Tab-separated table of C-alpha atoms in Angstrom:
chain	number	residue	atom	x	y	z
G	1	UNK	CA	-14.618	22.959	-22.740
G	2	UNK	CA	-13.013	20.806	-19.783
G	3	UNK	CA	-10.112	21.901	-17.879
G	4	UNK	CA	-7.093	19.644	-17.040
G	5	UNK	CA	-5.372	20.338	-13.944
G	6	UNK	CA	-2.234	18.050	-12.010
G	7	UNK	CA	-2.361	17.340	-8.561
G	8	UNK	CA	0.133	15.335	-6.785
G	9	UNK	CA	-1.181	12.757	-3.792
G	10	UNK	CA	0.971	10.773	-1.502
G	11	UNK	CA	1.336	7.607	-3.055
G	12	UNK	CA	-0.787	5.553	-0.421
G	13	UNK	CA	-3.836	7.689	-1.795
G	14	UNK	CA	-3.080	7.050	-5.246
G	15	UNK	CA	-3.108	3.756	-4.536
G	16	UNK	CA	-6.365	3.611	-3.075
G	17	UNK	CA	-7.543	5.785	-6.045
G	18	UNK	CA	-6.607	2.884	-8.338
G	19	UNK	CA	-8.622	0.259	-6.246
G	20	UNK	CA	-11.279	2.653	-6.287
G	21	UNK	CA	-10.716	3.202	-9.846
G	22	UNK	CA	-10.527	-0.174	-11.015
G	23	UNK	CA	-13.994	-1.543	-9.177
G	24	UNK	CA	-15.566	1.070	-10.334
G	25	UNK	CA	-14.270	0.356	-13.884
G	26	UNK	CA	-13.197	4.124	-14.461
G	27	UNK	CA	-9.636	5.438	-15.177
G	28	UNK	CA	-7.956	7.351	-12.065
G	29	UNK	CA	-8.545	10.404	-14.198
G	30	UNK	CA	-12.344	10.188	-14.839
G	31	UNK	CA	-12.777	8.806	-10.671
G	32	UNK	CA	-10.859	11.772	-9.739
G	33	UNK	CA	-12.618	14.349	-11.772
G	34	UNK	CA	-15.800	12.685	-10.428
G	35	UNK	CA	-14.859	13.113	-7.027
G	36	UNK	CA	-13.909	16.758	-7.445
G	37	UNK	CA	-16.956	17.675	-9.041
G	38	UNK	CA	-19.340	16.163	-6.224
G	39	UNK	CA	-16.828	17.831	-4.436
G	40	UNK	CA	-17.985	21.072	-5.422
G	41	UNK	CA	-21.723	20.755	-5.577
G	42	UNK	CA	-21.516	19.884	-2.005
G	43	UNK	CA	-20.106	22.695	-1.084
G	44	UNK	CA	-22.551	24.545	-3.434
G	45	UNK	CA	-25.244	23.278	-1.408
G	46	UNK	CA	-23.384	24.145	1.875
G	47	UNK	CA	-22.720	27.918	0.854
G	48	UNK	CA	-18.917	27.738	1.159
G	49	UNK	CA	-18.956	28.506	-2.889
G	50	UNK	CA	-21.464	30.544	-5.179
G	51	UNK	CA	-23.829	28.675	-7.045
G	52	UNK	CA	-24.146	30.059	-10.951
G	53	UNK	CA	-27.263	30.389	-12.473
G	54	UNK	CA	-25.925	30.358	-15.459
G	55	UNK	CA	-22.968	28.143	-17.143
G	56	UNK	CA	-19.938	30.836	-17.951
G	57	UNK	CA	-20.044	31.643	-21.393
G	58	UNK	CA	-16.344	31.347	-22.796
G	59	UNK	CA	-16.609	33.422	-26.152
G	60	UNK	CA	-18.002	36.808	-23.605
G	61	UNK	CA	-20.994	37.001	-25.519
């Protein structure tokens, strides 16, 4: 199940965001959720975080 999290950006970043947002025909949301998550497989692939074999299963089983 996704996770919702609140950042806070100095407003010329936001505003770039938009732009970004907008010609890529996305919401600020779904660009910035984008963004993180390419965040993270890149640094997957450079070793700065473990890479799961596995997806986390959330009911423990």
């Amino acid at each position: 199940m996704p996770k919702r999290i609140s950042i806070s950006l100095p407003d010329p970043y936001y505003e770039k965001l938009e732009q970004w947002a907008e010609s890529d025909d996305r919401t600020v949301a779904g660009l910035a959720g984008y963004i993180l998550q390419r965040a993270i497989d890149e640094a997957e692939r450079e070793g700065k975080i473990e890479v799961r074999k596995e997806p986390p299963n959330p009911s423990g089983r």
